[in-house]
Amino acid sequence: MSGVLIVGAGFAGLAAAQTLRRAGMSPVILLEAGSHVGGRARTLRLDRGLALEMGATWIHGLELGGGEGPNPVLRAAQRAQLLGARPRLSVWEDSHFLVQGASGLLTQEQAACIMHSIAAFEEGLDAAGGAEEGATLGDVLQAAWDKLSSGQKVAQHADLARRVWAWRESLQRAIDGTDCSGDLSATAAARYAAAVQNTNAPIPGGFQAVAEAMAEGLDVRLHRRVTGLDWGAEGGACATCEDGSRHAAAAAIVTVSLGVLKAQHETLFQPGLPARTRKAMAQLRMGTVDKLFLEFYDAEDSALDREDGAAPAAAPDLGNGADVVTYALLWDPASTASADSALPDWARGVFSIGFGGAEVKQGAQEPGASPRPVGVVWLAGEAARAVEAASDEEVLGTLRAVFRAFPGAVLPAGASWRRVRLHRSAWGSDPLFRGSYSYPGPSAAADAGAVLGEALTPPGVARPTLVLAGEACAVEYFGTTHGAMRSGEAAAAKLLSSL
């Protein structure tokens, strides 16, 4: 047998295929279980040029640390003419902080408390790099909170400080994909922050377009869900697909998500994965982060819904597509969702509601037409998994109730709850992914990702026939598309040196 099988046509699989093809390897076959390339980079394309980033949204870090050069996703986007030489970076817009049940403006003292609380949180993040071995990000942040709450800067507004801290931690969990900050290794969090360097660039045409450009000229076979991979034969590897088809090659690169690996590795691989690989896999975690999009169509006078927070006189005008409005929701930590029968438990996981951000792509409009207002809500961890089980009607009803709980939040001009469509991701319950992105757990060794991506040689065989790849195999760049690309390139190089 000759050539290489690649399971999965996300960024890791596509990068591996490109690397093999440039080296002259043939054949290189990508078996993709889904209906599109890109994996968790999924752009939902709607009518009138509207597109929504259901998954990956930003290139994280234009330059990689350690002199590694430009981000490989940036290079791929520029080669495809999806980005120019100087990409426009996302600027995190200042949020409008809203207190549950309050409609008035914040006082100067309250605003100062918010600033002090956020600054203390950021100091806690910065301290993660000096944490003791085995410490979690939660440990570091708890120490930062203890320092803040025992001082005088927020003494007069302790309740507000707790609300702000809870909001900022919810945001951090959406960034990291964790159920709680105590589930993430502090040193891993520090490595990631240093590598990304806080520069983020969206893709104007949608992130999936980068993957589609990378797939051009490659042998990608969609709707080929691999249910078994025999990698123990002397001749190489043989994959069996759900449709009964079989595909053989000299070796295989498997790029399925960590969530799928954890759930299916015992039945997927024959022989089973080595103990060293399984140990590394167990040290890594798979988080769930979802987005809810509110598409307000055929806009009408939002005065129809004035009782639900739409106040036309104060409503932000997003008609030019340039404004960004984000509401940061400061829930009362002493109350519970059960206190309001209209709110399920997951509602308190809604920490912000934004309009006009990078997650929404507005195409060219006809003369005289305005872009449709679109809101986006991020949810992480337990709240994300809970909302995946809720119906569209339940989700819309809950979000409407959240607006009532925060009277200061108003819909964009012309938007109405009477004309809204819900679009949402469900990465945790999707059997092709079983989560959004990975992160090292508290007990993870620093090289757990690298161990997961080692070339594997079956017993009695003289050369490697299997390599795992994907963002979970990236040591510094876990949870990112460029981490997936680097992992795919490395996996291909490992096989090229032995085939």
Short mmCIF file of C-alpha atoms in Angstrom, two decimals, residues 136-408:
data_model
loop_
_atom_site.label_atom_id
_atom_site.label_comp_id
_atom_site.label_asym_id
_atom_site.label_seq_id
_atom_site.Cartn_x
_atom_site.Cartn_y
_atom_site.Cartn_z
CA THR A 136 -5.22 25.88 38.53
CA LEU A 137 -6.28 29.17 37.03
CA GLY A 138 -9.06 29.13 39.61
CA ASP A 139 -6.48 29.05 42.42
CA VAL A 140 -4.70 32.08 41.00
CA LEU A 141 -7.93 34.02 40.46
CA GLN A 142 -9.17 33.20 43.95
CA ALA A 143 -6.00 34.71 45.38
CA ALA A 144 -6.54 37.81 43.25
CA TRP A 145 -10.15 38.10 44.46
CA ASP A 146 -9.13 37.70 48.10
CA LYS A 147 -6.65 40.53 47.65
CA LEU A 148 -9.22 42.78 45.97
CA SER A 149 -12.06 42.10 48.40
CA SER A 150 -9.90 42.69 51.47
CA GLY A 151 -8.72 46.09 50.22
CA GLN A 152 -10.34 49.50 50.22
CA LYS A 153 -10.81 50.10 46.48
CA VAL A 154 -14.13 48.25 46.32
CA ALA A 155 -15.08 48.27 50.01
CA GLN A 156 -18.05 50.57 49.46
CA HIS A 157 -19.37 48.47 46.56
CA ALA A 158 -18.54 44.90 47.55
CA ASP A 159 -21.73 43.49 46.01
CA LEU A 160 -21.03 45.19 42.68
CA ALA A 161 -17.43 43.92 42.74
CA ARG A 162 -18.69 40.34 43.17
CA ARG A 163 -21.01 40.78 40.22
CA VAL A 164 -18.24 42.15 38.02
CA TRP A 165 -15.89 39.36 39.04
CA ALA A 166 -18.50 36.74 38.16
CA TRP A 167 -19.07 38.41 34.78
CA ARG A 168 -15.35 38.52 33.99
CA GLU A 169 -14.88 34.90 34.99
CA SER A 170 -17.78 33.88 32.75
CA LEU A 171 -16.09 35.69 29.88
CA GLN A 172 -12.81 33.92 30.67
CA ARG A 173 -14.52 30.53 30.68
CA ALA A 174 -15.94 31.28 27.23
CA ILE A 175 -12.42 32.14 26.05
CA ASP A 176 -10.91 29.02 27.62
CA GLY A 177 -13.87 26.69 27.06
CA THR A 178 -13.91 25.50 30.65
CA ASP A 179 -16.72 24.61 33.04
CA CYS A 180 -14.88 26.50 35.76
CA SER A 181 -11.51 28.20 36.12
CA GLY A 182 -10.47 25.47 38.55
CA ASP A 183 -10.47 22.98 35.67
CA LEU A 184 -7.61 24.63 33.73
CA SER A 185 -3.91 24.36 34.48
CA ALA A 186 -2.55 27.77 35.48
CA THR A 187 0.76 27.28 33.68
CA ALA A 188 -1.04 26.17 30.51
CA ALA A 189 -3.20 29.29 30.65
CA ALA A 190 -0.06 31.39 30.94
CA ARG A 191 1.59 29.62 27.99
CA TYR A 192 -1.44 30.27 25.83
CA ALA A 193 -1.65 33.96 26.79
CA ALA A 194 2.03 34.49 26.01
CA ALA A 195 1.75 32.75 22.65
CA VAL A 196 -1.37 34.54 21.40
CA GLN A 197 -0.22 38.04 22.48
CA ASN A 198 -3.79 39.39 22.50
CA THR A 199 -4.01 40.22 18.79
CA ASN A 200 -7.13 38.91 17.05
CA ALA A 201 -8.19 39.27 13.42
CA PRO A 202 -11.53 38.14 11.96
CA ILE A 203 -11.98 36.91 8.39
CA PRO A 204 -14.37 39.30 6.58
CA GLY A 205 -15.68 36.56 4.30
CA GLY A 206 -16.05 34.00 7.08
CA PHE A 207 -13.57 31.60 8.65
CA GLN A 208 -14.83 28.58 6.72
CA ALA A 209 -13.70 30.26 3.50
CA VAL A 210 -10.08 29.75 4.57
CA ALA A 211 -10.64 26.00 4.91
CA GLU A 212 -12.43 25.87 1.56
CA ALA A 213 -9.49 27.60 -0.11
CA MET A 214 -7.06 25.17 1.52
CA ALA A 215 -9.14 22.22 0.27
CA GLU A 216 -8.89 23.22 -3.39
CA GLY A 217 -7.13 20.52 -5.38
CA LEU A 218 -7.23 17.99 -2.53
CA ASP A 219 -9.05 14.64 -2.61
CA VAL A 220 -11.70 15.35 0.04
CA ARG A 221 -14.49 12.81 0.38
CA LEU A 222 -17.42 14.17 2.34
CA HIS A 223 -19.96 12.12 4.30
CA ARG A 224 -17.33 9.46 5.02
CA ARG A 225 -17.62 8.83 8.76
CA VAL A 226 -14.86 6.46 9.84
CA THR A 227 -16.11 3.85 12.32
CA GLY A 228 -12.98 1.71 12.50
CA LEU A 229 -9.27 2.07 11.75
CA ASP A 230 -6.97 -0.95 11.61
CA TRP A 231 -3.45 0.46 11.92
CA GLY A 232 -1.66 -2.68 13.08
CA ALA A 233 -0.94 -4.39 9.78
CA GLU A 234 2.52 -4.48 8.23
CA GLY A 235 1.16 -2.94 5.05
CA GLY A 236 -0.26 0.18 6.69
CA ALA A 237 -3.73 1.33 7.76
CA CYS A 238 -7.26 0.53 6.63
CA ALA A 239 -10.31 2.66 7.46
CA THR A 240 -13.89 1.40 7.43
CA CYS A 241 -16.61 4.00 6.96
CA GLU A 242 -20.20 4.08 8.13
CA ASP A 243 -21.40 3.66 4.53
CA GLY A 244 -19.46 0.39 4.24
CA SER A 245 -16.64 1.75 2.11
CA ARG A 246 -13.05 0.81 2.95
CA HIS A 247 -9.92 2.82 2.29
CA ALA A 248 -6.32 1.64 2.68
CA ALA A 249 -2.96 3.41 2.67
CA ALA A 250 0.55 3.09 4.04
CA ALA A 251 -0.35 5.18 7.10
CA ALA A 252 -3.10 7.32 8.59
CA ILE A 253 -3.38 10.71 10.27
CA VAL A 254 -6.45 11.00 12.51
CA THR A 255 -7.61 14.54 13.26
CA VAL A 256 -10.97 13.98 14.96
CA SER A 257 -11.66 16.19 17.97
CA LEU A 258 -10.50 15.32 21.47
CA GLY A 259 -14.14 14.84 22.42
CA VAL A 260 -14.57 12.15 19.77
CA LEU A 261 -11.25 10.54 20.72
CA LYS A 262 -12.28 10.28 24.35
CA ALA A 263 -15.70 8.85 23.51
CA GLN A 264 -14.75 6.45 20.71
CA HIS A 265 -11.06 5.52 20.88
CA GLU A 266 -11.78 2.05 22.31
CA THR A 267 -13.93 1.08 19.34
CA LEU A 268 -12.29 3.26 16.69
CA PHE A 269 -8.73 1.91 16.76
CA GLN A 270 -7.51 -1.62 16.24
CA PRO A 271 -5.18 -2.28 17.96
CA GLY A 272 -6.05 0.07 20.82
CA LEU A 273 -4.01 3.19 21.47
CA PRO A 274 -0.88 2.76 23.64
CA ALA A 275 -1.11 3.48 27.37
CA ARG A 276 1.14 6.52 27.01
CA THR A 277 -1.24 8.04 24.47
CA ARG A 278 -4.29 7.26 26.56
CA LYS A 279 -2.70 8.84 29.64
CA ALA A 280 -2.01 12.08 27.74
CA MET A 281 -5.58 12.05 26.40
CA ALA A 282 -6.97 11.70 29.92
CA GLN A 283 -4.98 14.75 31.10
CA LEU A 284 -6.61 16.95 28.47
CA ARG A 285 -10.17 18.24 28.71
CA MET A 286 -12.79 19.12 26.10
CA GLY A 287 -14.93 22.18 26.77
CA THR A 288 -18.23 23.34 25.32
CA VAL A 289 -18.79 26.89 24.11
CA ASP A 290 -21.85 27.82 22.08
CA LYS A 291 -23.26 30.90 20.37
CA LEU A 292 -26.87 31.99 20.07
CA PHE A 293 -27.68 34.37 17.22
CA LEU A 294 -30.80 36.52 17.13
CA GLU A 295 -31.59 37.55 13.56
CA PHE A 296 -34.19 40.33 13.55
CA TYR A 297 -35.82 40.34 10.13
CA ASP A 298 -38.26 42.64 8.33
CA ALA A 299 -37.55 45.28 10.95
CA GLU A 300 -40.48 47.20 12.34
CA ASP A 301 -41.01 49.83 15.02
CA SER A 302 -39.53 48.37 18.22
CA ALA A 303 -42.09 50.42 20.20
CA LEU A 304 -44.31 47.37 19.73
CA ASP A 305 -42.10 45.67 22.29
CA ARG A 306 -41.37 48.54 24.61
CA GLU A 307 -42.38 46.42 27.59
CA ASP A 308 -39.57 44.00 26.72
CA GLY A 309 -36.71 46.45 26.80
CA ALA A 310 -36.96 48.01 23.36
CA ALA A 311 -36.94 51.76 23.93
CA PRO A 312 -36.76 53.44 20.51
CA ALA A 313 -35.34 56.71 21.82
CA ALA A 314 -32.35 54.95 23.36
CA ALA A 315 -31.92 52.10 20.91
CA PRO A 316 -28.50 51.84 19.24
CA ASP A 317 -28.55 52.37 15.50
CA LEU A 318 -26.58 49.61 13.79
CA GLY A 319 -27.77 50.49 10.33
CA ASN A 320 -24.32 51.44 9.05
CA GLY A 321 -22.85 48.11 10.13
CA ALA A 322 -19.99 49.84 11.95
CA ASP A 323 -21.28 50.24 15.49
CA VAL A 324 -20.73 47.58 18.12
CA VAL A 325 -22.89 47.49 21.23
CA THR A 326 -22.21 44.95 23.99
CA TYR A 327 -24.16 44.65 27.21
CA ALA A 328 -22.31 43.10 30.15
CA LEU A 329 -24.89 41.54 32.44
CA LEU A 330 -24.14 41.75 36.17
CA TRP A 331 -26.38 39.17 37.81
CA ASP A 332 -27.23 39.32 41.49
CA PRO A 333 -25.02 36.61 43.08
CA ALA A 334 -27.46 36.26 45.99
CA SER A 335 -30.41 35.33 43.79
CA THR A 336 -31.01 32.17 41.79
CA ALA A 337 -32.63 31.56 38.46
CA SER A 338 -35.35 29.54 40.21
CA ALA A 339 -36.51 32.75 41.89
CA ASP A 340 -37.95 33.77 38.53
CA SER A 341 -40.11 31.07 36.99
CA ALA A 342 -39.44 32.52 33.54
CA LEU A 343 -35.72 31.76 33.79
CA PRO A 344 -34.19 28.26 33.58
CA ASP A 345 -30.92 27.62 35.39
CA TRP A 346 -28.82 28.21 32.26
CA ALA A 347 -30.09 31.79 31.89
CA ARG A 348 -27.52 33.08 34.39
CA GLY A 349 -24.85 31.77 32.04
CA VAL A 350 -25.80 34.62 29.67
CA PHE A 351 -23.10 37.07 30.69
CA SER A 352 -23.27 39.40 27.68
CA ILE A 353 -25.37 40.23 24.64
CA GLY A 354 -23.70 41.91 21.69
CA PHE A 355 -24.82 43.54 18.45
CA GLY A 356 -22.54 44.22 15.50
CA GLY A 357 -19.44 42.20 16.45
CA ALA A 358 -17.01 40.11 14.41
CA GLU A 359 -19.22 37.04 14.72
CA VAL A 360 -21.69 38.61 12.27
CA LYS A 361 -20.76 39.28 8.62
CA GLN A 362 -23.00 41.71 6.77
CA GLY A 363 -22.68 41.52 3.00
CA ALA A 364 -23.22 44.31 0.50
CA GLN A 365 -26.73 45.78 0.72
CA GLU A 366 -29.02 46.96 -2.02
CA PRO A 367 -29.32 50.75 -2.38
CA GLY A 368 -31.41 52.15 0.43
CA ALA A 369 -31.40 48.88 2.40
CA SER A 370 -29.93 48.46 5.87
CA PRO A 371 -28.30 45.37 7.35
CA ARG A 372 -30.52 43.26 9.57
CA PRO A 373 -29.79 43.65 13.29
CA VAL A 374 -28.23 40.48 14.70
CA GLY A 375 -27.51 39.81 18.36
CA VAL A 376 -25.05 37.22 19.65
CA VAL A 377 -24.87 35.48 23.02
CA TRP A 378 -21.97 33.28 24.15
CA LEU A 379 -22.44 30.44 26.64
CA ALA A 380 -19.84 28.13 28.15
CA GLY A 381 -19.67 24.94 30.16
CA GLU A 382 -22.75 23.64 31.94
CA ALA A 383 -24.94 26.48 30.67
CA ALA A 384 -23.94 25.75 27.06
CA ARG A 385 -24.73 22.06 27.41
CA ALA A 386 -28.08 22.85 29.04
CA VAL A 387 -29.17 25.25 26.31
CA GLU A 388 -28.39 22.64 23.66
CA ALA A 389 -31.20 20.52 25.13
CA ALA A 390 -33.71 23.39 25.07
CA SER A 391 -36.09 24.05 22.17
CA ASP A 392 -35.85 27.17 20.03
CA GLU A 393 -39.04 28.48 21.64
CA GLU A 394 -37.60 27.98 25.12
CA VAL A 395 -34.35 29.72 24.19
CA LEU A 396 -36.09 32.72 22.64
CA GLY A 397 -38.48 33.02 25.56
CA THR A 398 -35.59 32.91 28.02
CA LEU A 399 -33.56 35.55 26.19
CA ARG A 400 -36.59 37.81 26.09
CA ALA A 401 -36.96 37.32 29.86
CA VAL A 402 -33.26 38.15 30.32
CA PHE A 403 -33.90 41.48 28.61
CA ARG A 404 -36.71 42.12 31.07
CA ALA A 405 -34.34 41.31 33.96
CA PHE A 406 -31.97 44.01 32.70
CA PRO A 407 -34.11 47.05 31.85
CA GLY A 408 -31.06 48.96 30.62
#
